[in-house]
Short mmCIF file of C-alpha atoms and ligand atoms in Angstrom, two decimals:
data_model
loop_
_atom_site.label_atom_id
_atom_site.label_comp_id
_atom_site.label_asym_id
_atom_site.label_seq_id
_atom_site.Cartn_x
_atom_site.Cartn_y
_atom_site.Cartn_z
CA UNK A 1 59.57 112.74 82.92
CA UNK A 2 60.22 112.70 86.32
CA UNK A 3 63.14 114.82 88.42
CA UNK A 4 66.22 112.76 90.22
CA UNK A 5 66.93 113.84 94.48
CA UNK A 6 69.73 113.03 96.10
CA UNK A 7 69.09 110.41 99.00
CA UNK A 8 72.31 109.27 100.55
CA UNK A 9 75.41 111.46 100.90
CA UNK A 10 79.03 109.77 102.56
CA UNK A 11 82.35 111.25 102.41
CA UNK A 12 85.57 109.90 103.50
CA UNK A 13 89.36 111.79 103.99
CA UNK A 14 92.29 110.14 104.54
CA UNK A 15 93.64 110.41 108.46
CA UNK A 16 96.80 111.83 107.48
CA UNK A 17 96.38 115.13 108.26
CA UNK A 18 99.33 117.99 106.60
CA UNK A 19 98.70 121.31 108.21
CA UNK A 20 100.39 124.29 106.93
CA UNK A 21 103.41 123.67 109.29
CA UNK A 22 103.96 121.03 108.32
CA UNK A 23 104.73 122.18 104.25
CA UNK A 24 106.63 125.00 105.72
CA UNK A 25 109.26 122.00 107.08
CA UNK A 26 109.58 120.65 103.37
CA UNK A 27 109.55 123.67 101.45
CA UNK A 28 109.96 127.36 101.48
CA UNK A 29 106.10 128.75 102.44
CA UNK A 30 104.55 129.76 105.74
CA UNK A 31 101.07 129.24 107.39
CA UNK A 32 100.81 133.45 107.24
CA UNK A 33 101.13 133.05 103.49
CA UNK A 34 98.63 130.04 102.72
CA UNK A 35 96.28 131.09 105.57
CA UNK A 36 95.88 134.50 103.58
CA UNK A 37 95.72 133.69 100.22
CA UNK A 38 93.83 130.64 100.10
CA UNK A 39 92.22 130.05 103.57
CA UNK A 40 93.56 126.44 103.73
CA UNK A 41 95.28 125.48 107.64
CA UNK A 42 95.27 121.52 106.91
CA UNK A 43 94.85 119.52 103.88
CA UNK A 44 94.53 115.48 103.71
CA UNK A 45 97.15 113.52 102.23
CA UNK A 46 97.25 109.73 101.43
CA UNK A 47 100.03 107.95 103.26
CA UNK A 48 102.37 105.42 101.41
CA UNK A 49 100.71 101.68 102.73
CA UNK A 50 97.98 103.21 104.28
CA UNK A 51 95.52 101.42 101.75
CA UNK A 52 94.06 104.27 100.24
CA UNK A 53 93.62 104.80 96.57
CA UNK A 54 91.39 106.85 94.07
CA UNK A 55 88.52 104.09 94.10
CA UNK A 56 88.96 102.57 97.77
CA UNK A 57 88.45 106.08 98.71
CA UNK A 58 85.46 106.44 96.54
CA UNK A 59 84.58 102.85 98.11
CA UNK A 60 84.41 104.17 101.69
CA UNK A 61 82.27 107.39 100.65
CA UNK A 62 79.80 105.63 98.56
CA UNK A 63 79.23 102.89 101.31
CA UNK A 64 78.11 105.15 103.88
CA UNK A 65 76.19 107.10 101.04
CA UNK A 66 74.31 103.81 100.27
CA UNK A 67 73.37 102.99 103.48
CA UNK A 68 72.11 106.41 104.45
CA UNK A 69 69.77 106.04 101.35
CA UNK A 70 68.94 102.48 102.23
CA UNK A 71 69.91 101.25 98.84
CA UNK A 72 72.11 98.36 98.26
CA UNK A 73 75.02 98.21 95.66
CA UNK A 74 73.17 95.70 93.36
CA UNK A 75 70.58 98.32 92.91
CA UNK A 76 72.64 101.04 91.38
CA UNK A 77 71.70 101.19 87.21
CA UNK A 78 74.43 103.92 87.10
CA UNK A 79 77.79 104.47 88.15
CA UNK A 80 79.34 108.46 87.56
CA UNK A 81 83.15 108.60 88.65
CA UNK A 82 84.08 111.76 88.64
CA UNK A 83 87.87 111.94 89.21
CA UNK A 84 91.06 114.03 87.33
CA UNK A 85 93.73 111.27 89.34
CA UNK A 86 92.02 107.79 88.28
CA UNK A 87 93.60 104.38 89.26
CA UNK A 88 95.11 103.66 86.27
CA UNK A 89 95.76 105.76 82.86
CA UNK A 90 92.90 102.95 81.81
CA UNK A 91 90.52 101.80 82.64
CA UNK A 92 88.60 104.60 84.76
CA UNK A 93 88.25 104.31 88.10
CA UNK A 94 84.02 103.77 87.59
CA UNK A 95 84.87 100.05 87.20
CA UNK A 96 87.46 99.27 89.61
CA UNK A 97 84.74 101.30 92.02
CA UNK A 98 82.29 98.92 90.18
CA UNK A 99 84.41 95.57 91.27
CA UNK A 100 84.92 97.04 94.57
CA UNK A 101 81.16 97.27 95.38
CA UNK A 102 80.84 94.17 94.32
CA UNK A 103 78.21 94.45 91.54
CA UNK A 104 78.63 91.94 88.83
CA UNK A 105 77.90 93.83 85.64
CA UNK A 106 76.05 97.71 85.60
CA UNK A 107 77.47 100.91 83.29
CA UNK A 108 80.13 102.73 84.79
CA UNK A 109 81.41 105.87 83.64
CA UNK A 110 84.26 107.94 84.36
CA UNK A 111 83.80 111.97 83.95
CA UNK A 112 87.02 113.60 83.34
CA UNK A 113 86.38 117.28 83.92
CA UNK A 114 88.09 118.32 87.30
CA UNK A 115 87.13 120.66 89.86
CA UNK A 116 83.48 120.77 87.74
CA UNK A 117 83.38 116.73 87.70
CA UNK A 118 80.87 116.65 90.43
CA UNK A 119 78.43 119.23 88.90
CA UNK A 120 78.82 117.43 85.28
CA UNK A 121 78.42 113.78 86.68
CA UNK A 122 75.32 115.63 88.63
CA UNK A 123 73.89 116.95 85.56
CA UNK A 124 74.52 113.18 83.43
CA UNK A 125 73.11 111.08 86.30
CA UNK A 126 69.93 114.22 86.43
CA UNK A 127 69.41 113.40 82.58
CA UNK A 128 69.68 109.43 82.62
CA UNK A 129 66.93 109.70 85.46
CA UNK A 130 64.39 112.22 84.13
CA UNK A 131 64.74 110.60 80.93
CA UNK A 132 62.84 107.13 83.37
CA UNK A 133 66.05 105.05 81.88
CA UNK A 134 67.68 104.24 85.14
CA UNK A 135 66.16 104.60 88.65
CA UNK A 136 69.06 104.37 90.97
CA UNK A 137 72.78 106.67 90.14
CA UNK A 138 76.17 107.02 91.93
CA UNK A 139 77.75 110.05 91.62
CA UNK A 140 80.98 110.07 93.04
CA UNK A 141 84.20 113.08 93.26
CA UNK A 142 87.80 110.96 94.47
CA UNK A 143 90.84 112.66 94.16
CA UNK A 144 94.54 111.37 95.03
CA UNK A 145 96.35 114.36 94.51
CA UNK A 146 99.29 114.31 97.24
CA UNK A 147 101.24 111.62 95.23
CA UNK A 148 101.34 113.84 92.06
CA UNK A 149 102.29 117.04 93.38
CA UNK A 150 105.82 118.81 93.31
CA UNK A 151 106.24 118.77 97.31
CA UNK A 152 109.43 120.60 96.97
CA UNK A 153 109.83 124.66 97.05
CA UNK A 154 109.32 124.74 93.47
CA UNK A 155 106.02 123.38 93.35
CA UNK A 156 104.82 125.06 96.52
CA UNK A 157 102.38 127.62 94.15
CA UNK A 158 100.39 124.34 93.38
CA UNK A 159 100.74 121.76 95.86
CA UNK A 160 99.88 123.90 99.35
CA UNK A 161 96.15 123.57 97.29
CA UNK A 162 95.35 120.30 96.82
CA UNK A 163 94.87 117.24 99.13
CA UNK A 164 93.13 114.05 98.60
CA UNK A 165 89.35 112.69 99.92
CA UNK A 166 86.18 111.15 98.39
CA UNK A 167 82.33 111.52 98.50
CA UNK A 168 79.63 110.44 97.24
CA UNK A 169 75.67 111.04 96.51
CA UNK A 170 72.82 108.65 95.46
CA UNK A 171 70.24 109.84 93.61
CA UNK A 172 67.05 108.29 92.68
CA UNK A 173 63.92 108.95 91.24
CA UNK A 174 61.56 111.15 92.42
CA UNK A 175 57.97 111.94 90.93
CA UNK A 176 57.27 114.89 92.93
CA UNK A 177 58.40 117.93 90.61
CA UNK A 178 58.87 120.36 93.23
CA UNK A 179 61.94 118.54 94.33
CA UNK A 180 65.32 116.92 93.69
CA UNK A 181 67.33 118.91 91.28
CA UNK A 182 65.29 121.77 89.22
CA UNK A 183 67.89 122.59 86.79
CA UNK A 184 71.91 121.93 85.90
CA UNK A 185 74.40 124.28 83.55
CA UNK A 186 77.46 123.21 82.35
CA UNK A 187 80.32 125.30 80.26
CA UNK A 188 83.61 124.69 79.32
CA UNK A 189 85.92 127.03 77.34
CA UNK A 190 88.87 125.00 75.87
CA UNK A 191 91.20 127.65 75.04
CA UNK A 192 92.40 128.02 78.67
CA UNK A 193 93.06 124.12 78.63
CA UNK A 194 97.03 124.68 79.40
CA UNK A 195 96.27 127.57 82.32
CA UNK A 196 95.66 124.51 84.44
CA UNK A 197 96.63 121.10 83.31
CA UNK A 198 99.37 118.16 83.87
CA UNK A 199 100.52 118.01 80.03
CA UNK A 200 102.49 114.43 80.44
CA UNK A 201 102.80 112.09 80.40
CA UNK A 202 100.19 112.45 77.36
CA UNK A 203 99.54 110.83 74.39
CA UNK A 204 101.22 114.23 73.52
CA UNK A 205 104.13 113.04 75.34
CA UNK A 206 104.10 109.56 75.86
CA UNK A 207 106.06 107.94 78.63
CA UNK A 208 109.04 106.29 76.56
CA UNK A 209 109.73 109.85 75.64
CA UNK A 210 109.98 111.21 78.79
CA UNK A 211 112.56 108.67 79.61
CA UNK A 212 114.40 109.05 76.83
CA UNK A 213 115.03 112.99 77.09
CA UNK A 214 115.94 112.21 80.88
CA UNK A 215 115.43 115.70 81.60
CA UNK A 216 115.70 116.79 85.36
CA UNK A 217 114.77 119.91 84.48
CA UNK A 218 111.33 118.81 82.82
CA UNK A 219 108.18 119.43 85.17
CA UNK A 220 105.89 118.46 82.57
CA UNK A 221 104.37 115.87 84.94
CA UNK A 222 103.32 117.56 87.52
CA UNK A 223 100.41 119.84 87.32
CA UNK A 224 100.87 123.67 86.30
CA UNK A 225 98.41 126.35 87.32
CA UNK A 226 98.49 129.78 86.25
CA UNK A 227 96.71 131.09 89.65
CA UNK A 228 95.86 134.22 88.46
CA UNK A 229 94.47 133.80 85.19
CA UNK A 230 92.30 130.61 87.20
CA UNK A 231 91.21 133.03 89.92
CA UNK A 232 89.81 136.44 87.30
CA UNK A 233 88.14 133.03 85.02
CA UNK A 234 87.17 131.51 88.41
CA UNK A 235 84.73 134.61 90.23
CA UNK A 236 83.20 135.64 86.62
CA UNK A 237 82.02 131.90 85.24
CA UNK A 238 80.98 131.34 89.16
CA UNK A 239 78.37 134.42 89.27
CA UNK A 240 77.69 133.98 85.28
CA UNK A 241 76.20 130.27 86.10
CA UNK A 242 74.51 131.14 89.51
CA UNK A 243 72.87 133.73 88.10
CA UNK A 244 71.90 131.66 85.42
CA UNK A 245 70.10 129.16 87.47
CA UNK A 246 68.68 131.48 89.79
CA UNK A 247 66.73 133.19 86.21
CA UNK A 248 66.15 129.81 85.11
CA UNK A 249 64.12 128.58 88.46
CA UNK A 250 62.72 132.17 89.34
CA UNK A 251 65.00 132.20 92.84
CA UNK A 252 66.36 135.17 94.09
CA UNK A 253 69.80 134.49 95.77
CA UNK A 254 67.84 135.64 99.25
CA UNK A 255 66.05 132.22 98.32
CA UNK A 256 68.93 130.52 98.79
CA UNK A 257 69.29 128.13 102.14
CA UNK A 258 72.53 127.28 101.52
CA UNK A 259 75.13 127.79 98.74
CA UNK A 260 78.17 124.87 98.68
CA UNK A 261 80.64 126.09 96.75
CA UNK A 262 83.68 124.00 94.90
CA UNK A 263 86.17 124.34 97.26
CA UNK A 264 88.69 126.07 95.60
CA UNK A 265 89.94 129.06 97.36
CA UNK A 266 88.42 130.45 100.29
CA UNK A 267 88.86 134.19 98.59
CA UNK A 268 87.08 132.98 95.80
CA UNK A 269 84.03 131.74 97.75
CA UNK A 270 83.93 134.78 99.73
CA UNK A 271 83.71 136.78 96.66
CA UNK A 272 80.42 135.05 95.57
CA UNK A 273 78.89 135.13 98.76
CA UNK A 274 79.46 139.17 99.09
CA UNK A 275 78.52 139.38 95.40
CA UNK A 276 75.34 137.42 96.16
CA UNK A 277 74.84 139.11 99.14
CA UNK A 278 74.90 135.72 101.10
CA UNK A 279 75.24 135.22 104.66
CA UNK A 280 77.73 133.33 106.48
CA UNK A 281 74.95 130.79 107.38
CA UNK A 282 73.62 130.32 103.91
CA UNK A 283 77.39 128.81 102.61
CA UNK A 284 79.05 126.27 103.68
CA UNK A 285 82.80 126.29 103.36
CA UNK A 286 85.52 123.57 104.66
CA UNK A 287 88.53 124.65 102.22
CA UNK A 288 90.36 125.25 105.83
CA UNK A 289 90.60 121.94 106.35
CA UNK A 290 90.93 119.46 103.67
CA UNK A 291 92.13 121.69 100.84
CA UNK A 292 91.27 121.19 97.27
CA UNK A 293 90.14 118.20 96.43
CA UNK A 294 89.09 118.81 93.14
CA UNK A 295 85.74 116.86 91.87
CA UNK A 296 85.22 115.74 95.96
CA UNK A 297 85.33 118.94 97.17
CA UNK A 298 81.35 119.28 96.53
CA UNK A 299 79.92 116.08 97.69
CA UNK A 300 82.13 116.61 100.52
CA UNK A 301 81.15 119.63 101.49
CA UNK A 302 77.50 118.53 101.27
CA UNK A 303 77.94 115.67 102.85
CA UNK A 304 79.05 117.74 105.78
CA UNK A 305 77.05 120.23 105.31
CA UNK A 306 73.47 117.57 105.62
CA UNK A 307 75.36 115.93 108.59
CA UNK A 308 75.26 119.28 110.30
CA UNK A 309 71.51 119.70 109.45
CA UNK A 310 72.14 122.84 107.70
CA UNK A 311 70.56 120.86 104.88
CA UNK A 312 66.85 119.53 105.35
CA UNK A 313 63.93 119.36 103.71
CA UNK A 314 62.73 121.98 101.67
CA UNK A 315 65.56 123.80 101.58
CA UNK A 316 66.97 125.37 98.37
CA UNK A 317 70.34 124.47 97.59
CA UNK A 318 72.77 125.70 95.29
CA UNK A 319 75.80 124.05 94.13
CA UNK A 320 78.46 125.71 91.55
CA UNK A 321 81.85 124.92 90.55
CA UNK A 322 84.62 125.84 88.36
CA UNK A 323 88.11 124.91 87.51
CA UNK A 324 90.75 123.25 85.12
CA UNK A 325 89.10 123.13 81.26
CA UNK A 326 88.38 125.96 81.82
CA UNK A 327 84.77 124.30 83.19
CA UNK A 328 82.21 125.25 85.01
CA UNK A 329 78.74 124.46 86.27
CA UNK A 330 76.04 124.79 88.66
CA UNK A 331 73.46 122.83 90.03
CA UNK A 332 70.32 124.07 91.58
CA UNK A 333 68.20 121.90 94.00
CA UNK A 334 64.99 121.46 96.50
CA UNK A 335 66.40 119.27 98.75
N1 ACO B 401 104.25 129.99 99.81
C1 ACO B 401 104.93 131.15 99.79
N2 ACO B 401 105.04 131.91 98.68
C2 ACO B 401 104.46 131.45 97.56
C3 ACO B 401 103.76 130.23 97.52
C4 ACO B 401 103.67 129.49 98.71
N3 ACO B 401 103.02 128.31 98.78
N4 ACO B 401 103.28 130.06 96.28
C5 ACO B 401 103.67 131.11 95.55
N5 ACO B 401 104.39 131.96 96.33
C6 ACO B 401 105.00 133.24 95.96
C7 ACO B 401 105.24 133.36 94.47
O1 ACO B 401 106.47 132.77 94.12
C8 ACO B 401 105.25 134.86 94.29
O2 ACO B 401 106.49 135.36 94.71
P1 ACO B 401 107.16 136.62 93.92
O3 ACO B 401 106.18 137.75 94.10
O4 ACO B 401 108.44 136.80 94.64
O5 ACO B 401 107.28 136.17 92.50
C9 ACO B 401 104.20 135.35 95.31
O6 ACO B 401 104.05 134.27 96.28
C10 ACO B 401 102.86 135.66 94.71
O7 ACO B 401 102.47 134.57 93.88
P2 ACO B 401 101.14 134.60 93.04
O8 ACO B 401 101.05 133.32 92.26
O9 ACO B 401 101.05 135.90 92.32
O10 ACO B 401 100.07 134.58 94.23
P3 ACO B 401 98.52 134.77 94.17
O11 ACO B 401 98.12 135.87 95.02
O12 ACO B 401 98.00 134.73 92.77
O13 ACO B 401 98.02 133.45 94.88
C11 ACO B 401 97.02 131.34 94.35
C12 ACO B 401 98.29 132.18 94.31
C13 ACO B 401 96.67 131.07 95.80
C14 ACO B 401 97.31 130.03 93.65
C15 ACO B 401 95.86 132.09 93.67
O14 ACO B 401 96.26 132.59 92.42
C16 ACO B 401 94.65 131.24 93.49
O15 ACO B 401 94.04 130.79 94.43
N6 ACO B 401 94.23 131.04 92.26
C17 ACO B 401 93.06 130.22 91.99
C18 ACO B 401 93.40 128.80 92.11
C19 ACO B 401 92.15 127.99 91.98
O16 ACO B 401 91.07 128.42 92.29
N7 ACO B 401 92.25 126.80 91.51
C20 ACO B 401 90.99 126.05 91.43
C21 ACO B 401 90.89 125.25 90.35
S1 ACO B 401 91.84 123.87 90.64
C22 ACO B 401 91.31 122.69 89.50
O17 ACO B 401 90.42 122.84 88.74
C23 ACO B 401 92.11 121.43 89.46
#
């Protein structure tokens, strides 16, 4: 058995950049109110020929996370996509990523579990590694939310949220057992599936009748969120699971060097770091400025996070997650 370590972290965000006044032009919100309830100023939003799409994205992210780890493509046994706004319906977005990288044939895999993608592709590419069957895994988060989104005032309870970006980690083997990742949990609780979902078009709903009903008045396909009912879920399933792998690995949370939350709501991560007792140094937060961006929020935030060398070695890091499923997950690591 061995353990798996991350090696090469990249990110990449589109240079579009929407701030808050911005969405205040389009539709009827204000920096005051986004600012206080979520803690977002600017998100990232694709622009219409600028080249950008769920794998390039991934593309420019996993490049700079390959070189950093001094790996090239044709080395990689694994490829983990996790995404919620693939390419196509199908295939996934692992293969075009695949194609793009220019590797002839290895598995590619896309994980379909949102805001928690990154901490369940994680945990997969953690298994496949300890298990000695492949050496060398890309996990990557992409999301291309901005094209989706209802960007007038009646979507404005979702779409102020999200915004679009990509990044990646490569993980390898590593036969030291006091690092790399020490332990991953994953949940998901299906009965909330609707709370925060984009219902069609579905194989519930397929396309041809959606055109048929012609209905101007259906928002079926654009994603609902019941913000609430996501936020009470949200803080309880994020302390449940860090507390979990904090029992698990014997770490007290004053252990922790730094905790990288999903960026979903700055309220939300301040919630866990005064219920963990956490210091502003040991989290690492960038919600203000790119948004939501669902299963890239982590590696994102990581990736930033190591560029700013408030990740090095030794440290203990703690990554957690939770969102549309109802998932959630953490990941605990000696980096
Ligand atoms: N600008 C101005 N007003 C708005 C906006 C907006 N963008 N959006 C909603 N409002 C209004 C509502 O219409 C409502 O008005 P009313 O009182 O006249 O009816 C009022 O603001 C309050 O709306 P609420 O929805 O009750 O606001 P709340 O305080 O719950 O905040 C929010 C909404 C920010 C979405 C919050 O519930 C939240 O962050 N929830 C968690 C979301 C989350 O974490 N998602 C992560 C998972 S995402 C994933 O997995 C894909």
């Amino acid at each position: 058995m061995y353990n798996s370590r991350i090696i090469g972290l990249g990110k990449y965000v589109p240079e579009n950049i929407v701030t808050n006044e911005d969405l205040s032009k389009i539709m009827d919100t204000s920096d005051a109110w986004i600012t206080e309830r979520t803690g977002i100023k600017e998100r990232r939003h694709i622009k219409k020929g600028d080249g950008n799409t769920t794998a390039t994205m991934a593309l420019k992210a996993t490049k700079i996370a390959l070189e950093r780890a001094n790996i090239a493509a044709e080395d990689l046994d694994l490829i983990l996509f996790a995404t919620l706004s693939p390419d196509y319906y199908f295939p996934g977005s692992g293969v075009v990523l695949q194609d793009l990288l220019g590797i002839p044939a290895c598995p590619a895999m896309d994980i379909r579990n949102q805001c928690s993608g990154f901490i369940y592709a994680l945990s997969t590419a953690d298994q496949f590694i300890k298990t000695g069957m492949y050496k060398n895994v890309l996990v990557v988060g992409s999301e291309n939310h901005s094209g989706g989104l209802d960007m007038t005032s009646r979507g404005r309870g979702v779409s102020v949220i999200f915004g679009d970006g990509a990044g990646a980690a490569v993980l390898t083997r590593e036969t030291n057992k006091e690092r790399g990742i020490m332990s991953s949990h994953i949940y998901s609780e299906g009965s909330y599936a609707e709370e925060l979902s984009l219902i069609g078009p579905s194989t519930n709903r397929w396309v041809p009748e959606i055109i048929e009903a012609n209905d101007p008045e259906d928002l079926s396909y654009y994603p609902y969120m019941n913000g609430q009912v996501v936020f009470k879920n949200a803080v309880v399933r994020f302390s449940e699971v860090i507390n979990e792998g904090l029992k698990k690995n014997n770490w007290l949370s004053t252990d922790i060097d730094m905790f990288v939350p999903h960026q979903a709501n700055l309220r939300i991560s301040q919630f866990i770091q005064k219920k963990f007792g956490l210091s502003d140094d040991q989290v690492y937060n960038n919600i203000m400025r790119y948004g939501n961006t669902t299963a890239a929020s982590i590696p994102i935030a990581l990736t930033e996070a190591w560029e700013e060398g408030k990740v090095k070695e030794g440290d203990k890091v703690v990554l957690a997650a939770f969102g549309s499923g109802f998932t959630w997950g953490s990941s605990l690591m000696v980096w």
